[in-house]
mmCIF file of C-alpha atoms and ligand atoms in Angstrom:
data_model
loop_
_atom_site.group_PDB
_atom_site.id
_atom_site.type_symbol
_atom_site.label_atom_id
_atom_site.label_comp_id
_atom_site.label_asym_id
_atom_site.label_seq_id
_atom_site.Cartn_x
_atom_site.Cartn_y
_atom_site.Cartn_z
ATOM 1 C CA UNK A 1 -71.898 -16.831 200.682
ATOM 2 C CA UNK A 2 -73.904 -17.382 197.799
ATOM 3 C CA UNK A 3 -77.967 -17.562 198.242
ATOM 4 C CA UNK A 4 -80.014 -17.911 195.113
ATOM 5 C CA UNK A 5 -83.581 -17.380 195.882
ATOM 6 C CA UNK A 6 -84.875 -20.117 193.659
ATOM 7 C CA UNK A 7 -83.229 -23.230 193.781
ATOM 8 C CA UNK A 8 -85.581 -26.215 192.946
ATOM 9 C CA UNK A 9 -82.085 -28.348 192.640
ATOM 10 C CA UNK A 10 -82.262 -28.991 196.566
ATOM 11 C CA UNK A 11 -85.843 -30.639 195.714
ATOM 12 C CA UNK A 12 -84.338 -33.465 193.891
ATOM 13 C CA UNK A 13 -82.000 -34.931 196.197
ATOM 14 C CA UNK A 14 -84.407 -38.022 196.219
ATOM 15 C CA UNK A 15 -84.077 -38.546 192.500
ATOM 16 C CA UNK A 16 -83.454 -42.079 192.895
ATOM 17 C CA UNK A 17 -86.850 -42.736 194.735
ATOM 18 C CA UNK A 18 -88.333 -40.056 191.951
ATOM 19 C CA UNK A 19 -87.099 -42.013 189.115
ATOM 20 C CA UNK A 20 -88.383 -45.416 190.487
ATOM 21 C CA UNK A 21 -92.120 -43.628 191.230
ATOM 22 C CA UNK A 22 -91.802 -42.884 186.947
ATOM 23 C CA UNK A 23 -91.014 -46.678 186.120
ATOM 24 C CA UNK A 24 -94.064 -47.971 188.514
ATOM 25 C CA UNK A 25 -96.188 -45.443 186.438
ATOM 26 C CA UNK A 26 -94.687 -46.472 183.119
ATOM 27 C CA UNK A 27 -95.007 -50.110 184.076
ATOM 28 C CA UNK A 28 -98.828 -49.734 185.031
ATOM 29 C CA UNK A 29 -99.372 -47.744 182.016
ATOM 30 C CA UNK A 30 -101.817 -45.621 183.741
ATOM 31 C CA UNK A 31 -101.597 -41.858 182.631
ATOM 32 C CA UNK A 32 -104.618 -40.496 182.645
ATOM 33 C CA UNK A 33 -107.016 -41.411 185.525
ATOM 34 C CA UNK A 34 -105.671 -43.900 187.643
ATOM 35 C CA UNK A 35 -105.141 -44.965 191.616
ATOM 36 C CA UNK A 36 -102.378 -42.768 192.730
ATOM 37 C CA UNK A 37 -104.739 -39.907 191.708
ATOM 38 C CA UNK A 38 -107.782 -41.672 193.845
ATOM 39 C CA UNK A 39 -104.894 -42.152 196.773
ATOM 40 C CA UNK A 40 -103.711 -38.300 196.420
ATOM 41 C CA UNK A 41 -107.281 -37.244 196.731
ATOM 42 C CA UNK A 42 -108.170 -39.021 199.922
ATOM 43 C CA UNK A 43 -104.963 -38.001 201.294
ATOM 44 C CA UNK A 44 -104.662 -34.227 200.428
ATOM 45 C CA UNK A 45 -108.917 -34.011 201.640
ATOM 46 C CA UNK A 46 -107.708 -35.038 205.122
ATOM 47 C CA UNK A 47 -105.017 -33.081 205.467
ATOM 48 C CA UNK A 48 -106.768 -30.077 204.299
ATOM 49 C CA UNK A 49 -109.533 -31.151 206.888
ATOM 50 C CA UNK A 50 -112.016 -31.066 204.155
ATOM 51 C CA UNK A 51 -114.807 -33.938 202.802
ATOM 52 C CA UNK A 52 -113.843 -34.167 199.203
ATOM 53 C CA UNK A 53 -110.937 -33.058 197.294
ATOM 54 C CA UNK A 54 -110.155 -33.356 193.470
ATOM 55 C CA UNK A 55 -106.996 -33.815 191.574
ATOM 56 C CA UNK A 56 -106.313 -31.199 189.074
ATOM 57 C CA UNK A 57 -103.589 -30.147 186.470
ATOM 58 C CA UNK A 58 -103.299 -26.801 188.453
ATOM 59 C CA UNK A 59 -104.069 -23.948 190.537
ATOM 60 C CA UNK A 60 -105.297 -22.222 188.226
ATOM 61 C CA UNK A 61 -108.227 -24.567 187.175
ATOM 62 C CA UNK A 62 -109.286 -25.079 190.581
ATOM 63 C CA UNK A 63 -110.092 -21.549 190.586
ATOM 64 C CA UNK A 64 -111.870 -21.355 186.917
ATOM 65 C CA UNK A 65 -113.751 -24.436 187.749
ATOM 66 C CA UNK A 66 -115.085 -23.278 191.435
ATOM 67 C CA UNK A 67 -115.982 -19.942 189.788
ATOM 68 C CA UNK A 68 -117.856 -21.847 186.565
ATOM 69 C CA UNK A 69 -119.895 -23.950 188.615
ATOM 70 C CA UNK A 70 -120.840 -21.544 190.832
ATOM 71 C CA UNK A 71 -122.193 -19.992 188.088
ATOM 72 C CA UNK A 72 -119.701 -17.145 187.648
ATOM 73 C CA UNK A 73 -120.580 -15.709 183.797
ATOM 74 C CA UNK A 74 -121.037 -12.182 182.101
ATOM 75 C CA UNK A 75 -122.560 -9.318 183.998
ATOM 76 C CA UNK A 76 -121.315 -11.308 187.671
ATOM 77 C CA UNK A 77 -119.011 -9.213 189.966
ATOM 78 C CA UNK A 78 -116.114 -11.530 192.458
ATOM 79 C CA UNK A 79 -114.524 -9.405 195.251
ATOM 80 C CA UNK A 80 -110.851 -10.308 195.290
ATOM 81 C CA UNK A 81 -107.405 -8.284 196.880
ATOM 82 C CA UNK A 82 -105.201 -6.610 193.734
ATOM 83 C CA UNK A 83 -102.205 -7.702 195.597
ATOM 84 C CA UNK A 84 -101.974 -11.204 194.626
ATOM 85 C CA UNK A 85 -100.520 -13.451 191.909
ATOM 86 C CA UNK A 86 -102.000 -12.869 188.496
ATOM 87 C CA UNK A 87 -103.957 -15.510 188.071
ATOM 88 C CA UNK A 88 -106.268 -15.202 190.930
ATOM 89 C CA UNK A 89 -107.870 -12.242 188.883
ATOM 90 C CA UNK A 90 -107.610 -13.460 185.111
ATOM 91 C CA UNK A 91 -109.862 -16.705 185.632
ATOM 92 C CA UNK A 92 -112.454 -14.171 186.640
ATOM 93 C CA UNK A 93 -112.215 -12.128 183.108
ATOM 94 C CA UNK A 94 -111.849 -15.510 181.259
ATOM 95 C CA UNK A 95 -115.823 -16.403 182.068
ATOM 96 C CA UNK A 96 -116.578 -12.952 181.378
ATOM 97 C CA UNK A 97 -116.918 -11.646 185.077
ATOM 98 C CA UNK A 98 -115.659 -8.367 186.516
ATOM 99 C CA UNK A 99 -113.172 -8.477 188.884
ATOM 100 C CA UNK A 100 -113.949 -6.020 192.309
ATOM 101 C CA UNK A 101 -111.118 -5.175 193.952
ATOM 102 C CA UNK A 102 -110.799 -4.551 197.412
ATOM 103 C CA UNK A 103 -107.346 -3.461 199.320
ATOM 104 C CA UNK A 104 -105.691 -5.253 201.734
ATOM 105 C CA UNK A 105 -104.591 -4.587 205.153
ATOM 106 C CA UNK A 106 -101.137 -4.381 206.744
ATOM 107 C CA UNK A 107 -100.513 -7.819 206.162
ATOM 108 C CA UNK A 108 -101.367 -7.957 202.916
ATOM 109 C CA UNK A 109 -104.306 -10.090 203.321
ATOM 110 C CA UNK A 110 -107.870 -8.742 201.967
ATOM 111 C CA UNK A 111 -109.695 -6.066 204.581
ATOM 112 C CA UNK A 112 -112.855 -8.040 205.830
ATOM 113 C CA UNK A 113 -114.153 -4.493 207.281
ATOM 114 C CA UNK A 114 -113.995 -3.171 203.354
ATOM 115 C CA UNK A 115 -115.780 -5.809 201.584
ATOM 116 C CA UNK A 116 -119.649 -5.184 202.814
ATOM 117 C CA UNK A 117 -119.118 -1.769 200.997
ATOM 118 C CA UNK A 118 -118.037 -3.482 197.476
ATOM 119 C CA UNK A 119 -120.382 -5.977 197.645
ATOM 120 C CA UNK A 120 -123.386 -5.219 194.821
ATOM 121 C CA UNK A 121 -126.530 -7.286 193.536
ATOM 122 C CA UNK A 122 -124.395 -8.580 190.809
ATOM 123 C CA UNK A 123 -121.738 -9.964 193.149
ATOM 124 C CA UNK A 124 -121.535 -13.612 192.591
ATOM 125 C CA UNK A 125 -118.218 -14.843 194.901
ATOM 126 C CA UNK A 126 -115.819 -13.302 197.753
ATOM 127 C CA UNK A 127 -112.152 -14.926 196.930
ATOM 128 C CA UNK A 128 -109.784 -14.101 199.381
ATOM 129 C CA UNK A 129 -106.481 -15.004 198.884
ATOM 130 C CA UNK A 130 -104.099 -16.642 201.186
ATOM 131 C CA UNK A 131 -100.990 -14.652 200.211
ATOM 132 C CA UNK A 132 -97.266 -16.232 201.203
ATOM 133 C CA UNK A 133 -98.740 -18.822 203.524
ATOM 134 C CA UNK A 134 -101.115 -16.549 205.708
ATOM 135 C CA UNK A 135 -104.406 -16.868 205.686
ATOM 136 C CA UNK A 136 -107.493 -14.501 205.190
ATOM 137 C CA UNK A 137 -109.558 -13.750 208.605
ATOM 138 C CA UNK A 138 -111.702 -16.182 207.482
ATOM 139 C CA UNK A 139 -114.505 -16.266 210.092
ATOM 140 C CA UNK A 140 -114.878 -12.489 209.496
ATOM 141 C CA UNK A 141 -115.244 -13.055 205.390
ATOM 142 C CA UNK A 142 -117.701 -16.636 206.208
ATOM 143 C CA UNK A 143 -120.433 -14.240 208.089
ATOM 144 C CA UNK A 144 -120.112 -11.592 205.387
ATOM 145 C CA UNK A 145 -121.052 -13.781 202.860
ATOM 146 C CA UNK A 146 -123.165 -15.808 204.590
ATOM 147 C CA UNK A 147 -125.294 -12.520 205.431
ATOM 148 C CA UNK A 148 -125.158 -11.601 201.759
ATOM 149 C CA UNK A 149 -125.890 -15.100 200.427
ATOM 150 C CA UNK A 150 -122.175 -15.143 198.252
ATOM 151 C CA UNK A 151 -120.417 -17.864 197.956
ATOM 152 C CA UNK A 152 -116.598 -17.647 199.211
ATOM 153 C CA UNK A 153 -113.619 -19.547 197.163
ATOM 154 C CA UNK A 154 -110.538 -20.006 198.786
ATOM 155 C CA UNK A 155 -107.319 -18.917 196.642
ATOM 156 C CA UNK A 156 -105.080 -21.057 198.557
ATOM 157 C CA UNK A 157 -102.505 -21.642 196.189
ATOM 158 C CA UNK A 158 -100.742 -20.441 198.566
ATOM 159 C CA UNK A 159 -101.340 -21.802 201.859
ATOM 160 C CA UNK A 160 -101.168 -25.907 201.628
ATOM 161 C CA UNK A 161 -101.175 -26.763 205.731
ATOM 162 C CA UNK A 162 -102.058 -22.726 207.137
ATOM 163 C CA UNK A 163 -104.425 -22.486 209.792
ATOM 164 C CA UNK A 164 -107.028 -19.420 210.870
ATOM 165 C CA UNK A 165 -108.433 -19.821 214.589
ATOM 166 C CA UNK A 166 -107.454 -23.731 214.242
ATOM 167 C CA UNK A 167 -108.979 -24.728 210.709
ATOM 168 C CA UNK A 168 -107.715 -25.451 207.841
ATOM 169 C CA UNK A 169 -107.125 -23.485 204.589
ATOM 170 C CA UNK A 170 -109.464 -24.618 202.471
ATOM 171 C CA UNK A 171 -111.717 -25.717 204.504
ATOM 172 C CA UNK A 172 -114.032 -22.633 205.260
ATOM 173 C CA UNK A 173 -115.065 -21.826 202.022
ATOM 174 C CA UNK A 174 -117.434 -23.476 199.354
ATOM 175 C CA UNK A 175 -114.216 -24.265 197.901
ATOM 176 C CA UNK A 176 -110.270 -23.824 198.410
ATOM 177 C CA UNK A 177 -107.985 -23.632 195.197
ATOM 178 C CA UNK A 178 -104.286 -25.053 195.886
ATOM 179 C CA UNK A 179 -101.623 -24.899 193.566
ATOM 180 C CA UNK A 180 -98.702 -27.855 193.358
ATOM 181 C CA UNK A 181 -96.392 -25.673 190.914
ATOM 182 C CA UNK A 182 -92.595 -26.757 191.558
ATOM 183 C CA UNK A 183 -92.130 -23.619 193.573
ATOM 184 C CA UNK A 184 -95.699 -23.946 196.338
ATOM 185 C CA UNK A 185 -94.756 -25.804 199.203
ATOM 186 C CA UNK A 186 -96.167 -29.341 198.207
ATOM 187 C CA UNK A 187 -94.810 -29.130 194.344
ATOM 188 C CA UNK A 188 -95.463 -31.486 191.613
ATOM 189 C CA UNK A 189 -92.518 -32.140 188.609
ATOM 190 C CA UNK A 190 -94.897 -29.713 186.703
ATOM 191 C CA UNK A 191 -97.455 -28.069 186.591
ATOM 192 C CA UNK A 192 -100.384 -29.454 189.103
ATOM 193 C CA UNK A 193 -102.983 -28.445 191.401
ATOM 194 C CA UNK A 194 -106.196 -29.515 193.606
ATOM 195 C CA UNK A 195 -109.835 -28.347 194.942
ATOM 196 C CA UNK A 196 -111.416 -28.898 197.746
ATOM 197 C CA UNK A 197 -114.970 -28.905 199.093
ATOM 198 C CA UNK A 198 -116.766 -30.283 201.698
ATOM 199 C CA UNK A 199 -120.517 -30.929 199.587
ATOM 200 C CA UNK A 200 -120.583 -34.136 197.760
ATOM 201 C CA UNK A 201 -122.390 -32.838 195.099
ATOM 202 C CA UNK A 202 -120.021 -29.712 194.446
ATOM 203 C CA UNK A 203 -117.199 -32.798 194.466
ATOM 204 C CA UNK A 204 -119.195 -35.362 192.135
ATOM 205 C CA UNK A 205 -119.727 -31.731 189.349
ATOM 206 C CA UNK A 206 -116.226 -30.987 189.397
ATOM 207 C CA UNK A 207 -114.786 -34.744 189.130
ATOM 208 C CA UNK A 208 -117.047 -34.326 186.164
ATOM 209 C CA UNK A 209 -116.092 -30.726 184.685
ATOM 210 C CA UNK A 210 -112.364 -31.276 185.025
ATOM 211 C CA UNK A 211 -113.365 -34.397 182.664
ATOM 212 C CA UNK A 212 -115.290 -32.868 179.851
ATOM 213 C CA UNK A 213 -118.079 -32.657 181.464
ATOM 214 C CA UNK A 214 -118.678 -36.766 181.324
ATOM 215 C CA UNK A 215 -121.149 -37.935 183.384
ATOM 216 C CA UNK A 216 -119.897 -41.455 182.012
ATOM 217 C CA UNK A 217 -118.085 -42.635 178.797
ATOM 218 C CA UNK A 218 -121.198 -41.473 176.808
ATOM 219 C CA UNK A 219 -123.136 -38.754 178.206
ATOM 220 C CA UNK A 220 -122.712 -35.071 178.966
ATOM 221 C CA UNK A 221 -124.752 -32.916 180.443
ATOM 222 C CA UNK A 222 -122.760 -29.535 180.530
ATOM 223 C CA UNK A 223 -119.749 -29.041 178.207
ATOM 224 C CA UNK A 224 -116.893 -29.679 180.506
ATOM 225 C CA UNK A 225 -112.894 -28.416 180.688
ATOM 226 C CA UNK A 226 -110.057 -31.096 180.730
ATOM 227 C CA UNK A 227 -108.449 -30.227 183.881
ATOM 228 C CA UNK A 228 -107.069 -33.719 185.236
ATOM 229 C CA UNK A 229 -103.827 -34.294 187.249
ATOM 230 C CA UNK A 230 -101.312 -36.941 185.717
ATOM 231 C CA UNK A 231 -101.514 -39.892 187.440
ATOM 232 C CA UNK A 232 -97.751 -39.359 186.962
ATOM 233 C CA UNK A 233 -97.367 -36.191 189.515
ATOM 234 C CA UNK A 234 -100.204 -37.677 191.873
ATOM 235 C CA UNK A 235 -97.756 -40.554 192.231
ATOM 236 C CA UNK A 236 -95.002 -37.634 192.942
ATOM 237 C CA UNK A 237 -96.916 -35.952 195.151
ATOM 238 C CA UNK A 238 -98.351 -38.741 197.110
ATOM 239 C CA UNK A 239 -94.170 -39.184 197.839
ATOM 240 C CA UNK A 240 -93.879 -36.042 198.607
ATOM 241 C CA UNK A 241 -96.429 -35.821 200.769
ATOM 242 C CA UNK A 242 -94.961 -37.976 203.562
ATOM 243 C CA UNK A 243 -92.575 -35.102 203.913
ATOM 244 C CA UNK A 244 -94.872 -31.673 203.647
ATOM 245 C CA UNK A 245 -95.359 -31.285 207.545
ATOM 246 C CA UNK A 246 -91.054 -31.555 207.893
ATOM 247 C CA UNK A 247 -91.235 -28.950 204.937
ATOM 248 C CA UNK A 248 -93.558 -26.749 207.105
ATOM 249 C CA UNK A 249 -92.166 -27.281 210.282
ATOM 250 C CA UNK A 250 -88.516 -26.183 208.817
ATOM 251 C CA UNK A 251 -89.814 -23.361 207.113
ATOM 252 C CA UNK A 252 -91.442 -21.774 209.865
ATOM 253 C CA UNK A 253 -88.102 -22.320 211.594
ATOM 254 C CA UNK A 254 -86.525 -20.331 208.823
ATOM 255 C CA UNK A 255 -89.274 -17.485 209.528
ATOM 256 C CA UNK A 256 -88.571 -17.015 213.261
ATOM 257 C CA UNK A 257 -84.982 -17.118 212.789
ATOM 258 C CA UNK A 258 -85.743 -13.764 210.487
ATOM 259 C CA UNK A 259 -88.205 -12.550 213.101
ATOM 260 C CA UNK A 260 -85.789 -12.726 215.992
ATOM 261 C CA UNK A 261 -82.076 -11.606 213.579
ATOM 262 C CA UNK A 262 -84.441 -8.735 211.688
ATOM 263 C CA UNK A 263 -83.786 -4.850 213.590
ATOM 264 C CA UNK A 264 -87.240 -4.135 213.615
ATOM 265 C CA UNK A 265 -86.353 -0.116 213.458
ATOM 266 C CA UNK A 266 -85.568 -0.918 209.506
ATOM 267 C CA UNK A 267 -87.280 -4.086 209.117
ATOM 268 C CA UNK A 268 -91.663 -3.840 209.129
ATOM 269 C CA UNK A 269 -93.223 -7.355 209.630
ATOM 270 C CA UNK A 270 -96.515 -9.157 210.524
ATOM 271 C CA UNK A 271 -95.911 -11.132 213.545
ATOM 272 C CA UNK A 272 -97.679 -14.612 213.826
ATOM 273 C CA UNK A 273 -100.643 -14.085 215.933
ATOM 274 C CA UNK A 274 -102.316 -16.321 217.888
ATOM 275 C CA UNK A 275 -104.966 -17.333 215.601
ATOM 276 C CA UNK A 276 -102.696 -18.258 212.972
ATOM 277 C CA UNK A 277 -100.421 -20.821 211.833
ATOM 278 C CA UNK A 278 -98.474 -19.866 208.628
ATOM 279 C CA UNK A 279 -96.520 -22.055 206.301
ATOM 280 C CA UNK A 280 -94.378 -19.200 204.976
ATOM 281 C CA UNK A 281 -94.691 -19.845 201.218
ATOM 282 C CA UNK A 282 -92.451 -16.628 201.075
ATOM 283 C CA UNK A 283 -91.538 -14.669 203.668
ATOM 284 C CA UNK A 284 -92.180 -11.297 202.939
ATOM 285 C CA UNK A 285 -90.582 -8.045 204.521
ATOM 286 C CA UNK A 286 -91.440 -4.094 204.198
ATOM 287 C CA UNK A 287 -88.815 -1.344 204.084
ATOM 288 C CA UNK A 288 -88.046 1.872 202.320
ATOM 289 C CA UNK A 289 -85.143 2.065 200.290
ATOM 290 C CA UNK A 290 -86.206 -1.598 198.646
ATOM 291 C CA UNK A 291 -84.699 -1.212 195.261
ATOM 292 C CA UNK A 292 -81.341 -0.031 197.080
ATOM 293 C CA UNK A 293 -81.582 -2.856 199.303
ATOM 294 C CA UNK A 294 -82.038 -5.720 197.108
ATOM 295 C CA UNK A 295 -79.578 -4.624 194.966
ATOM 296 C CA UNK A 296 -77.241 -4.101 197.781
ATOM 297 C CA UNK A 297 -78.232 -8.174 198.758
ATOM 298 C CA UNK A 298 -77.481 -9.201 195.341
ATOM 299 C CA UNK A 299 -73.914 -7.591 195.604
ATOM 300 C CA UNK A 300 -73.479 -10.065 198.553
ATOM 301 C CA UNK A 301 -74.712 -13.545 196.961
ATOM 302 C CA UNK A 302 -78.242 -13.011 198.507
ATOM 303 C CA UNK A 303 -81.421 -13.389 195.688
ATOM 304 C CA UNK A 304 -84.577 -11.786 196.816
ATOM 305 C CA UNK A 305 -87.934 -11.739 195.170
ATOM 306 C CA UNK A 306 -90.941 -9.334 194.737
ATOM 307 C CA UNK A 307 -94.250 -10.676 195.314
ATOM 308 C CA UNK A 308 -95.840 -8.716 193.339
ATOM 309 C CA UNK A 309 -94.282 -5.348 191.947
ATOM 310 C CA UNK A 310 -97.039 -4.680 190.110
ATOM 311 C CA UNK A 311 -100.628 -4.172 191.684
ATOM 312 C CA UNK A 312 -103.036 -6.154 189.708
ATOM 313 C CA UNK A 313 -105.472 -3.407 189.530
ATOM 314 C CA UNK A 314 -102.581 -1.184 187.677
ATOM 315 C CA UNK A 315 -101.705 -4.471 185.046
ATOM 316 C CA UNK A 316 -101.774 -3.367 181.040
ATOM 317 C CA UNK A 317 -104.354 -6.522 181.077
ATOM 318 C CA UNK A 318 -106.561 -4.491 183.578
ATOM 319 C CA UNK A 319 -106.775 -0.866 181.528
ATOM 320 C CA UNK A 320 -110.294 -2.356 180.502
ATOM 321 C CA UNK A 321 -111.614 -2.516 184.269
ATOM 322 C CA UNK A 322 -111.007 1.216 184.353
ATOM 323 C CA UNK A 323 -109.226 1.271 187.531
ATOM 324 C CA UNK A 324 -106.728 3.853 188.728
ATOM 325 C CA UNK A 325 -103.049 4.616 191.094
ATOM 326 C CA UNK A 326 -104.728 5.827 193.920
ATOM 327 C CA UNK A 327 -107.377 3.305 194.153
ATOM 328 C CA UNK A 328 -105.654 0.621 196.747
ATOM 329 C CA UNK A 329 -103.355 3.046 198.858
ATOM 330 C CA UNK A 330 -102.530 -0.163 200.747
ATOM 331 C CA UNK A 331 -101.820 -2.388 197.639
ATOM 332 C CA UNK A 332 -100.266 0.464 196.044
ATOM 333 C CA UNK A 333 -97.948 1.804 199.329
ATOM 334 C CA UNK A 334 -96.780 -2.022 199.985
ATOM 335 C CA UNK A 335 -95.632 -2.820 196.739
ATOM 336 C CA UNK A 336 -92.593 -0.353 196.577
ATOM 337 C CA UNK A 337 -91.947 -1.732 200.104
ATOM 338 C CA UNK A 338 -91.993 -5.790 200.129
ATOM 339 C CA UNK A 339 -88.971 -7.839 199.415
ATOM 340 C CA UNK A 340 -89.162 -11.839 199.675
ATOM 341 C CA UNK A 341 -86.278 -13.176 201.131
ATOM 342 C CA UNK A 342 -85.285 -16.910 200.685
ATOM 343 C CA UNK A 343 -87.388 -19.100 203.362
ATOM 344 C CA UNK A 344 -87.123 -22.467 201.884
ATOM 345 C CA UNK A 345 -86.207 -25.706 203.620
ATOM 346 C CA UNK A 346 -83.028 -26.122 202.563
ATOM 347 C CA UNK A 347 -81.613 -23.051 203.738
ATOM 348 C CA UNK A 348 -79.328 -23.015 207.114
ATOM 349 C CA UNK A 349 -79.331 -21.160 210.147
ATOM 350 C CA UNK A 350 -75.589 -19.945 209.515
ATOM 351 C CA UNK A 351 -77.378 -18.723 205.621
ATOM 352 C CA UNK A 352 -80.696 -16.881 207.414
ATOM 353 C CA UNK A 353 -78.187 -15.013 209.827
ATOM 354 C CA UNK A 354 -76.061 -13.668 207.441
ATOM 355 C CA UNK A 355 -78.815 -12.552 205.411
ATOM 356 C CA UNK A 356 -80.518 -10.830 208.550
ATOM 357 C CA UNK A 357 -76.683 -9.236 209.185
ATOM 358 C CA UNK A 358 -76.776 -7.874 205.717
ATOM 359 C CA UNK A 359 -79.524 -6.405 205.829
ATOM 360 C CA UNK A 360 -79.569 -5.081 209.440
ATOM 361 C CA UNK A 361 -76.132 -3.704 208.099
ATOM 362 C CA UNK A 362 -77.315 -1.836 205.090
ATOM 363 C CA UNK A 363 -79.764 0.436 207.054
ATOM 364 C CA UNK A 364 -77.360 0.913 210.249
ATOM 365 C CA UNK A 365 -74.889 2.447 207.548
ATOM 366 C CA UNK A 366 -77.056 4.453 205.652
HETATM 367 C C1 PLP B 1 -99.437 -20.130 192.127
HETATM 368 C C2 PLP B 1 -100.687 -19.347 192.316
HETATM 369 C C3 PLP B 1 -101.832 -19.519 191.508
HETATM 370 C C4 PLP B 1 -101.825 -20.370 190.281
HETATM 371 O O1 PLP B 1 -101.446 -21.682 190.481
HETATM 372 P P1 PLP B 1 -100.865 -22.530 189.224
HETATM 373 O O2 PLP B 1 -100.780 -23.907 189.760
HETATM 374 O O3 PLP B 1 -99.551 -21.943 188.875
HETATM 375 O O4 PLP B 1 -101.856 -22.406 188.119
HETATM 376 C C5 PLP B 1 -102.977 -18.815 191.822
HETATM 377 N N1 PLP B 1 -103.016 -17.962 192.851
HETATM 378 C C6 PLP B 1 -101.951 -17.743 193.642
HETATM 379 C C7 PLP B 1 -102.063 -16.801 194.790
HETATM 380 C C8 PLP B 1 -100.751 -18.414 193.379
HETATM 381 O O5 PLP B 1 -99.680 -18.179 194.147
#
């Protein structure tokens, strides 16, 4: 059996229907600015149970822009986990900021009980990150900040759909950040991504900032980023969109299969508890012998992936922040141990059994 973990190929079995959305767009002439990008934010707001939501060419702008107009600049501190993917950590050294990590807990989500102790007078934003589909304990991080006056920004690139105690992702925070990269679970043909908020006037300044900063054709009041979706991949993504709760519901399928097939005396993973509802970006699992064992899965067709081998806090990019190995013993421990096994929708029960066999296999034998 061969399973590649990325295959974006399975994506495209609509192409037909893809290729028709490109010749309405063509035919409207409407690139920049346009209604399938007014239709994709009213849709994406609702489903994300949030007010407002704005259209953006990716994930990684919705993060730089919440941070800029909260005021995030030089001398500001954001709390954030070192486990996560790169970016979630470089928009906050792009406006000059320090990044303040704090480690994570056993399922790799940031440790609310560790945060009052990093928080400083210079400490501008909490951004908690939503890691393979499972969200932050929200509630816990809200009252933190709230008691410390900090905003909170939602790295949900993650997370499109996840619920914490029955709301949304994105939807506690002064803003969530979603990415709709090909490989997050709502994907664009491209690079994309959104923002949500649920203040009007937070929505109305970052229509504006992802826009240059227009207030209309003529006037600017603060210089301003261009930031915009294509009206092409909002017209994608509205498409896709009729099918993201299918997507979900088959993914967390996948996950449970893995749950039940997976010899927990090898195998470490985070059950779902009751206060959550994950969407299973990745699924990730924790074992010793990792290296051994993904190289062993490769032998029999199976890809894997590592999300992330490399703390963020022990990056060549982050030598500057003066950090050290030793520093995040969680972070640090649970990055020699996690291995992302294929979850996506495509995949077949007959596929996630044989992988679970494999790998049940390759420990029984050792
Ligand atoms: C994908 C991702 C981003 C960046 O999103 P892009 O759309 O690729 O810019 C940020 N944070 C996390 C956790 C991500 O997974």
């Amino acid at each position: 059996m061969k399973i590649p973990y990325v295959d974006l190929s399975y994506k495209h079995k609509s192409k037909k229907k893809l290729i028709s959305i490109f010749e309405k767009v063509l035919d409207k002439g409407q690139f920049v600015g346009g209604e399938e990008i007014d239709l994709f934010e009213k849709k994406i707001a609702k489903l994300c149970g949030a007010n407002y939501a704005v259209a953006l060419n990716s994930g990684t702008d919705a993060l730089t822009l919440a941070l800029h107009l909260l005021g995030v600049r030089r001398g500001d501190e954001v709390i954030t986990p070192p486990n996560s993917f790169i970016a979630s950590t470089a928009v906050i050294v792009h406006l000059g900021a320090k990044p303040v990590f704090v480690d994570v807990l056993s399922d790799q989500s940031i440790d609310p009980k560790k945060i009052q102790n990093a928080i400083t007078k210079k400490t501008k934003v909490i951004m908690p990150v939503h890691l393979s589909g499972r969200m932050s304990q929200m509630d816990k991080i809200m009252s933190i900040a709230k008691k410390n006056n900090i905003a909170v920004v939602e790295d949900a690139a993650q997370s499109v759909g996840s619920k914490y105690k029955n709301k949304m992702s994105g939807s506690y925070g002064d803003f969530g950040c979603f990415s709709a990269h090909p490989l997050k679970n709502l994907n664009a043909l491209g690079d994309s991504g959104y923002l949500t908020t649920n203040s009007f006037k937070y929505y109305k300044k970052i229509k504006s900032l992802s826009n240059h900063g227009m207030e209309n054709r003529n006037i600017v009041k603060n210089f301003g980023y261009v930031s915009r979706m294509d009206n092409l991949q909002a017209a994608f993504l509205n498409y896709k969109l009729k099918n993201l709760n299918k997507v979900i519901e088959q993914r967390r399928k996948n996950a449970l299969i893995y749950m039940k097939g997976l010899d927990r005396r090898f195998v470490f993973f985070n059950n779902e508890t009751k206060d959550e509802f994950n969407t299973y970006h990745t699924f990730v699992v924790q074992v010793n012998s990792r290296n051994k064992l993904k190289k062993y899965l490769l032998d029999k067709g199976i890809g894997t992936s590592i999300h992330y081998p490399v703390p963020i806090h022990l990056q060549p990019a982050s030598k500057f922040l003066g950090y050290k190995k030793g520093d995040f013993k969680n972070t640090e421990t649970q990055s020699q141990k996690i291995l992302t096994l294929p979850v996506n929708e495509s995949l077949s029960v007959d596929q996630i059994k044989y992988i679970c066999r494999c790998i049940n296999h390759f420990y029984v034998n050792k």
